[in-house]
Amino acid sequence: MRGERRVSANAAALPPYERPSWAERLGAFQLGQPELRAFPVSTWSRLVGRYSRNVPVRALQYGDAFGLVALREAIAAYLRTSRGVRCDAGQVFIVSGSQQALDLSARVLLDAGDPAWVEEPGYWLVHHVLEAQGCRIVAVPVDNEGLNVAAGTKRAAKARVAFVAPSHQSPLGVTMSASRRLELLDWARRAGAWIVEDDWDSEYRYDAKPIASLQGLDRNARVVYTGTFSKVMFPSLRLGYAVVPPDLVERFAAMRRAMDLCPPYLAQAPMADFLAAGHFARHLRRMRPIYARRRRLLVDAIAREIGAEVVGDAAGMHVAMFLDRCRSDVDLAARALERGVQVSPLSASYLGKPRQGLVLGFGNTPESAIAPAVRKLAEALEPA
Amino acid sequence: MRGERRVSANAAALPPYERPSWAERLGAFQLGQPELRAFPVSTWSRLVGRYSRNVPVRALQYGDAFGLVALREAIAAYLRTSRGVRCDAGQVFIVSGSQQALDLSARVLLDAGDPAWVEEPGYWLVHHVLEAQGCRIVAVPVDNEGLNVAAGTKRAAKARVAFVAPSHQSPLGVTMSASRRLELLDWARRAGAWIVEDDWDSEYRYDAKPIASLQGLDRNARVVYTGTFSKVMFPSLRLGYAVVPPDLVERFAAMRRAMDLCPPYLAQAPMADFLAAGHFARHLRRMRPIYARRRRLLVDAIAREIGAEVVGDAAGMHVAMFLDRCRSDVDLAARALERGVQVSPLSASYLGKPRQGLVLGFGNTPESAIAPAVRKLAEALEPA
């Protein structure tokens, strides 16, 4: 292998690829893992079997860039009623998950060098999307009302896009307040900017009041709404969606076609049926009390064993805690891992000066494992 | 909807998205369509059913960016023996088809503004990949030996990447000669450039001698080899592969993760089995004589009814013909469509000054339909 072996600047800038930790093993509190043992595999596989046995020749062909009409309609109906998203099926793109929705949005909305707001701390794979695109990442602090719009305006008033997860922020779990939502929409309108709403983890809420999407509040069609079936169904399904302002639909289709033509048929048809026949709603109803109990046990155990206050427990499948007196949450997570507990260091979610803390997923940690794992974590907190 | 509504320069530059013609109807000679009525749906759906009923919890989780190990191994074995590709499974990425392989390659290998060689005439969706990336497209003429490397060197000796389909060029169907292959590899070595080999349609060859891949000739690890299951299996499967030089594997994984994390499990496991159990080889053996007969009937009918010489009929599922005295092949194709014949104008495959002609797929046109459709095409050739 002789000669220059140059890759693109964007490829060179991406962080190293490492084999994901969950590929090696799953411990208590691993992030982003739903309770897969409770997924109704037999119902799902019955639908998969039905659509793969009786597949019309037409469904073996290429599809269009948008995805299967039946699935787009089922998703539009679900998002209108459950998430207050204002859309019809014509605005819905079937994608392979939130990640492709974010990447597609970045490619349609951002030029290289453009400033884009991200939440600080925030979701690491949003950073990757922007690095892959050569954009200027503007870290905007998140407080207990969500993204601080005034701080963002001060840092980069002319950002082209704001990436936010207003329903359940990653990693802090904050729900963005109503006034901040209006402030953000107002900024976007005045700046001529776009908002990419990453609604990745809002299906499970544990307090009384449901929180509608930011997209539903928007009167200027400035929000691209994205979501995924990875958390309610299962991650290897690789199905998600983007809901796009009507005047952007055609450009999103052109870009999506250039990226990978169209989504696969095999999973779309059973997914449409799973939604339309009520299996999805039923599975949500069944899982909510399971996750609610795990969350309660986790929050109680942390209060008892560690004495720390937990944030972000109103929704989703993870909680966070600040540990400002901890010297290194990375070391702490490594000590916990030695004890079989797979917590994530909060500092890893910061682009700038980090706070120390931990993020704990409770999706796939059984009830009986929670208190013992928190005790092990408490041991890990005291350095040897 | 008030205010500025700007999209990225790359998104703005992409050609309009139109609903694909085959979504409306399929006529005789539609390009890129295999004979789906002969696909062994029952064998395939049995495998799909097996892997969706007995799915290990682990397989419901996120995968890694490379794809399923069993499928990567089956593909590596297939490509080594059938295509002369020099690789092990560690270099194989499972992607959603050729298009994602091309897009992934462009994002890893090319910066905005970089010159890249494409074949002239060439595959329209390669142009889209490069436009989506803001690259400078350098059209390099194809003659009866394939890409004219000397002409390319004259136009842009310092191009970063050459996109070629040496086994069966799109649209002319040329097979690149051995001397041109060596010339291209030599240019890449000296220029420090990469070659993306799009081996999209080489499974069906009708002459005696099999043609190995360009990648297999390369001694400097400068070739990214890409292929798809869309043509032998079925397009809506959305499975393809990229074989990447060893020192680029990690950067490809980082970029692929940023794009959409990992491929879906549902189709990968049955595909691995379909290959390993010999169903794929069996299906190829069964289809080759079917396509060979259609090709023979088509070439004969064109000679008889139109008197034109056909090019590119040594392999694949399409042929081309030049019609230099035709005033507009676009008008001709429209007249043919009125008669139910879905030919593609050759001029649409040129970036610069086009030659007039037609491209005809014979994949999904039944034997009995071929002669009548060519007669209709001959009628369309005489302007009213």
mmCIF file with all atom_site columns, C-alpha atoms in Angstrom, chain B residues 138-244:
data_model
loop_
_atom_site.group_PDB
_atom_site.id
_atom_site.type_symbol
_atom_site.label_atom_id
_atom_site.label_alt_id
_atom_site.label_comp_id
_atom_site.label_asym_id
_atom_site.label_entity_id
_atom_site.label_seq_id
_atom_site.pdbx_PDB_ins_code
_atom_site.Cartn_x
_atom_site.Cartn_y
_atom_site.Cartn_z
_atom_site.occupancy
_atom_site.B_iso_or_equiv
_atom_site.pdbx_formal_charge
_atom_site.auth_seq_id
_atom_site.auth_comp_id
_atom_site.auth_asym_id
_atom_site.auth_atom_id
_atom_site.pdbx_PDB_model_num
ATOM 1   C CA . VAL B 1 138 ? -15.414 15.186  -13.936 1.00 0.00 ? 138 VAL B CA 1
ATOM 2   C CA . ALA B 1 139 ? -17.113 13.320  -16.798 1.00 0.00 ? 139 ALA B CA 1
ATOM 3   C CA . VAL B 1 140 ? -14.636 10.859  -18.371 1.00 0.00 ? 140 VAL B CA 1
ATOM 4   C CA . PRO B 1 141 ? -15.678 9.278   -21.680 1.00 0.00 ? 141 PRO B CA 1
ATOM 5   C CA . VAL B 1 142 ? -16.393 5.549   -21.909 1.00 0.00 ? 142 VAL B CA 1
ATOM 6   C CA . ASP B 1 143 ? -15.456 3.774   -25.125 1.00 0.00 ? 143 ASP B CA 1
ATOM 7   C CA . ASN B 1 144 ? -15.628 0.100   -26.023 1.00 0.00 ? 144 ASN B CA 1
ATOM 8   C CA . GLU B 1 145 ? -12.826 -0.679  -23.554 1.00 0.00 ? 145 GLU B CA 1
ATOM 9   C CA . GLY B 1 146 ? -14.535 1.154   -20.695 1.00 0.00 ? 146 GLY B CA 1
ATOM 10  C CA . LEU B 1 147 ? -13.426 4.336   -18.971 1.00 0.00 ? 147 LEU B CA 1
ATOM 11  C CA . ASN B 1 148 ? -10.824 6.208   -21.006 1.00 0.00 ? 148 ASN B CA 1
ATOM 12  C CA . VAL B 1 149 ? -8.129  6.675   -18.378 1.00 0.00 ? 149 VAL B CA 1
ATOM 13  C CA . ALA B 1 150 ? -5.931  8.855   -20.603 1.00 0.00 ? 150 ALA B CA 1
ATOM 14  C CA . ALA B 1 151 ? -8.853  11.236  -21.188 1.00 0.00 ? 151 ALA B CA 1
ATOM 15  C CA . GLY B 1 152 ? -9.522  11.334  -17.454 1.00 0.00 ? 152 GLY B CA 1
ATOM 16  C CA . THR B 1 153 ? -5.909  12.100  -16.683 1.00 0.00 ? 153 THR B CA 1
ATOM 17  C CA . LYS B 1 154 ? -6.032  14.942  -19.199 1.00 0.00 ? 154 LYS B CA 1
ATOM 18  C CA . ARG B 1 155 ? -9.200  16.407  -17.646 1.00 0.00 ? 155 ARG B CA 1
ATOM 19  C CA . ALA B 1 156 ? -8.296  16.022  -13.976 1.00 0.00 ? 156 ALA B CA 1
ATOM 20  C CA . ALA B 1 157 ? -5.133  14.085  -13.203 1.00 0.00 ? 157 ALA B CA 1
ATOM 21  C CA . LYS B 1 158 ? -5.510  14.962  -9.527  1.00 0.00 ? 158 LYS B CA 1
ATOM 22  C CA . ALA B 1 159 ? -9.041  13.669  -9.054  1.00 0.00 ? 159 ALA B CA 1
ATOM 23  C CA . ARG B 1 160 ? -9.468  12.134  -5.598  1.00 0.00 ? 160 ARG B CA 1
ATOM 24  C CA . VAL B 1 161 ? -11.770 9.281   -6.588  1.00 0.00 ? 161 VAL B CA 1
ATOM 25  C CA . ALA B 1 162 ? -12.839 7.465   -9.751  1.00 0.00 ? 162 ALA B CA 1
ATOM 26  C CA . PHE B 1 163 ? -16.314 5.913   -9.744  1.00 0.00 ? 163 PHE B CA 1
ATOM 27  C CA . VAL B 1 164 ? -16.431 3.031   -12.231 1.00 0.00 ? 164 VAL B CA 1
ATOM 28  C CA . ALA B 1 165 ? -18.556 -0.008  -13.051 1.00 0.00 ? 165 ALA B CA 1
ATOM 29  C CA . PRO B 1 166 ? -15.941 -2.131  -14.848 1.00 0.00 ? 166 PRO B CA 1
ATOM 30  C CA . SER B 1 167 ? -17.891 -5.413  -14.965 1.00 0.00 ? 167 SER B CA 1
ATOM 31  C CA . HIS B 1 168 ? -20.970 -4.080  -16.710 1.00 0.00 ? 168 HIS B CA 1
ATOM 32  C CA . GLN B 1 169 ? -21.074 -0.366  -17.198 1.00 0.00 ? 169 GLN B CA 1
ATOM 33  C CA . SER B 1 170 ? -24.260 1.633   -16.751 1.00 0.00 ? 170 SER B CA 1
ATOM 34  C CA . PRO B 1 171 ? -25.734 2.450   -19.257 1.00 0.00 ? 171 PRO B CA 1
ATOM 35  C CA . LEU B 1 172 ? -23.511 1.181   -22.085 1.00 0.00 ? 172 LEU B CA 1
ATOM 36  C CA . GLY B 1 173 ? -22.912 -2.264  -20.652 1.00 0.00 ? 173 GLY B CA 1
ATOM 37  C CA . VAL B 1 174 ? -19.206 -2.214  -21.575 1.00 0.00 ? 174 VAL B CA 1
ATOM 38  C CA . THR B 1 175 ? -16.812 -4.523  -19.757 1.00 0.00 ? 175 THR B CA 1
ATOM 39  C CA . MET B 1 176 ? -13.570 -2.699  -19.016 1.00 0.00 ? 176 MET B CA 1
ATOM 40  C CA . SER B 1 177 ? -10.561 -4.215  -20.787 1.00 0.00 ? 177 SER B CA 1
ATOM 41  C CA . ALA B 1 178 ? -7.636  -5.698  -18.887 1.00 0.00 ? 178 ALA B CA 1
ATOM 42  C CA . SER B 1 179 ? -5.220  -3.021  -20.069 1.00 0.00 ? 179 SER B CA 1
ATOM 43  C CA . ARG B 1 180 ? -7.584  -0.217  -19.016 1.00 0.00 ? 180 ARG B CA 1
ATOM 44  C CA . ARG B 1 181 ? -7.950  -1.832  -15.606 1.00 0.00 ? 181 ARG B CA 1
ATOM 45  C CA . LEU B 1 182 ? -4.200  -1.828  -15.104 1.00 0.00 ? 182 LEU B CA 1
ATOM 46  C CA . GLU B 1 183 ? -3.999  1.734   -16.398 1.00 0.00 ? 183 GLU B CA 1
ATOM 47  C CA . LEU B 1 184 ? -6.691  2.865   -13.941 1.00 0.00 ? 184 LEU B CA 1
ATOM 48  C CA . LEU B 1 185 ? -5.022  1.139   -10.989 1.00 0.00 ? 185 LEU B CA 1
ATOM 49  C CA . ASP B 1 186 ? -1.721  2.679   -11.982 1.00 0.00 ? 186 ASP B CA 1
ATOM 50  C CA . TRP B 1 187 ? -3.236  6.158   -12.191 1.00 0.00 ? 187 TRP B CA 1
ATOM 51  C CA . ALA B 1 188 ? -4.803  5.704   -8.728  1.00 0.00 ? 188 ALA B CA 1
ATOM 52  C CA . ARG B 1 189 ? -1.491  4.631   -7.250  1.00 0.00 ? 189 ARG B CA 1
ATOM 53  C CA . ARG B 1 190 ? 0.401   7.537   -8.756  1.00 0.00 ? 190 ARG B CA 1
ATOM 54  C CA . ALA B 1 191 ? -2.291  10.133  -7.998  1.00 0.00 ? 191 ALA B CA 1
ATOM 55  C CA . GLY B 1 192 ? -2.880  8.869   -4.454  1.00 0.00 ? 192 GLY B CA 1
ATOM 56  C CA . ALA B 1 193 ? -6.520  8.516   -5.514  1.00 0.00 ? 193 ALA B CA 1
ATOM 57  C CA . TRP B 1 194 ? -9.217  5.973   -4.676  1.00 0.00 ? 194 TRP B CA 1
ATOM 58  C CA . ILE B 1 195 ? -11.370 3.855   -6.959  1.00 0.00 ? 195 ILE B CA 1
ATOM 59  C CA . VAL B 1 196 ? -14.961 3.029   -6.101  1.00 0.00 ? 196 VAL B CA 1
ATOM 60  C CA . GLU B 1 197 ? -15.881 -0.085  -8.060  1.00 0.00 ? 197 GLU B CA 1
ATOM 61  C CA . ASP B 1 198 ? -19.626 -0.343  -8.486  1.00 0.00 ? 198 ASP B CA 1
ATOM 62  C CA . ASP B 1 199 ? -20.167 -4.037  -9.260  1.00 0.00 ? 199 ASP B CA 1
ATOM 63  C CA . TRP B 1 200 ? -23.929 -3.646  -9.330  1.00 0.00 ? 200 TRP B CA 1
ATOM 64  C CA . ASP B 1 201 ? -24.818 -6.037  -12.124 1.00 0.00 ? 201 ASP B CA 1
ATOM 65  C CA . SER B 1 202 ? -22.169 -8.672  -12.819 1.00 0.00 ? 202 SER B CA 1
ATOM 66  C CA . GLU B 1 203 ? -23.804 -11.878 -11.569 1.00 0.00 ? 203 GLU B CA 1
ATOM 67  C CA . TYR B 1 204 ? -25.228 -12.765 -14.972 1.00 0.00 ? 204 TYR B CA 1
ATOM 68  C CA . ARG B 1 205 ? -22.633 -13.221 -17.721 1.00 0.00 ? 205 ARG B CA 1
ATOM 69  C CA . TYR B 1 206 ? -23.546 -14.820 -21.015 1.00 0.00 ? 206 TYR B CA 1
ATOM 70  C CA . ASP B 1 207 ? -20.185 -15.363 -22.653 1.00 0.00 ? 207 ASP B CA 1
ATOM 71  C CA . ALA B 1 208 ? -17.727 -18.039 -21.673 1.00 0.00 ? 208 ALA B CA 1
ATOM 72  C CA . LYS B 1 209 ? -15.111 -16.203 -19.665 1.00 0.00 ? 209 LYS B CA 1
ATOM 73  C CA . PRO B 1 210 ? -15.941 -14.838 -16.234 1.00 0.00 ? 210 PRO B CA 1
ATOM 74  C CA . ILE B 1 211 ? -14.540 -11.384 -15.501 1.00 0.00 ? 211 ILE B CA 1
ATOM 75  C CA . ALA B 1 212 ? -13.071 -10.913 -12.052 1.00 0.00 ? 212 ALA B CA 1
ATOM 76  C CA . SER B 1 213 ? -13.399 -7.708  -10.110 1.00 0.00 ? 213 SER B CA 1
ATOM 77  C CA . LEU B 1 214 ? -11.041 -4.772  -10.495 1.00 0.00 ? 214 LEU B CA 1
ATOM 78  C CA . GLN B 1 215 ? -10.492 -4.941  -6.747  1.00 0.00 ? 215 GLN B CA 1
ATOM 79  C CA . GLY B 1 216 ? -8.909  -8.378  -7.153  1.00 0.00 ? 216 GLY B CA 1
ATOM 80  C CA . LEU B 1 217 ? -6.232  -6.940  -9.465  1.00 0.00 ? 217 LEU B CA 1
ATOM 81  C CA . ASP B 1 218 ? -5.297  -4.115  -7.134  1.00 0.00 ? 218 ASP B CA 1
ATOM 82  C CA . ARG B 1 219 ? -2.012  -4.485  -5.242  1.00 0.00 ? 219 ARG B CA 1
ATOM 83  C CA . ASN B 1 220 ? -2.212  -1.138  -3.453  1.00 0.00 ? 220 ASN B CA 1
ATOM 84  C CA . ALA B 1 221 ? -5.524  -1.384  -1.585  1.00 0.00 ? 221 ALA B CA 1
ATOM 85  C CA . ARG B 1 222 ? -6.958  1.584   -3.452  1.00 0.00 ? 222 ARG B CA 1
ATOM 86  C CA . VAL B 1 223 ? -10.334 0.079   -4.387  1.00 0.00 ? 223 VAL B CA 1
ATOM 87  C CA . VAL B 1 224 ? -13.583 0.234   -2.452  1.00 0.00 ? 224 VAL B CA 1
ATOM 88  C CA . TYR B 1 225 ? -15.702 -2.555  -3.917  1.00 0.00 ? 225 TYR B CA 1
ATOM 89  C CA . THR B 1 226 ? -19.501 -2.165  -3.738  1.00 0.00 ? 226 THR B CA 1
ATOM 90  C CA . GLY B 1 227 ? -22.355 -4.457  -4.661  1.00 0.00 ? 227 GLY B CA 1
ATOM 91  C CA . THR B 1 228 ? -26.026 -5.086  -4.054  1.00 0.00 ? 228 THR B CA 1
ATOM 92  C CA . PHE B 1 229 ? -28.550 -7.881  -3.612  1.00 0.00 ? 229 PHE B CA 1
ATOM 93  C CA . SER B 1 230 ? -31.232 -5.779  -5.334  1.00 0.00 ? 230 SER B CA 1
ATOM 94  C CA . LYS B 1 231 ? -30.773 -7.436  -8.716  1.00 0.00 ? 231 LYS B CA 1
ATOM 95  C CA . VAL B 1 232 ? -30.388 -11.094 -7.748  1.00 0.00 ? 232 VAL B CA 1
ATOM 96  C CA . MET B 1 233 ? -32.693 -11.082 -4.723  1.00 0.00 ? 233 MET B CA 1
ATOM 97  C CA . PHE B 1 234 ? -35.187 -8.192  -4.921  1.00 0.00 ? 234 PHE B CA 1
ATOM 98  C CA . PRO B 1 235 ? -34.852 -4.404  -4.682  1.00 0.00 ? 235 PRO B CA 1
ATOM 99  C CA . SER B 1 236 ? -37.045 -3.777  -1.609  1.00 0.00 ? 236 SER B CA 1
ATOM 100 C CA . LEU B 1 237 ? -34.748 -6.047  0.431   1.00 0.00 ? 237 LEU B CA 1
ATOM 101 C CA . ARG B 1 238 ? -32.364 -3.075  0.740   1.00 0.00 ? 238 ARG B CA 1
ATOM 102 C CA . LEU B 1 239 ? -29.195 -5.047  1.344   1.00 0.00 ? 239 LEU B CA 1
ATOM 103 C CA . GLY B 1 240 ? -25.830 -4.440  -0.239  1.00 0.00 ? 240 GLY B CA 1
ATOM 104 C CA . TYR B 1 241 ? -22.180 -4.434  0.741   1.00 0.00 ? 241 TYR B CA 1
ATOM 105 C CA . ALA B 1 242 ? -18.984 -2.447  0.592   1.00 0.00 ? 242 ALA B CA 1
ATOM 106 C CA . VAL B 1 243 ? -15.549 -4.059  0.825   1.00 0.00 ? 243 VAL B CA 1
ATOM 107 C CA . VAL B 1 244 ? -13.103 -1.516  2.164   1.00 0.00 ? 244 VAL B CA 1
#
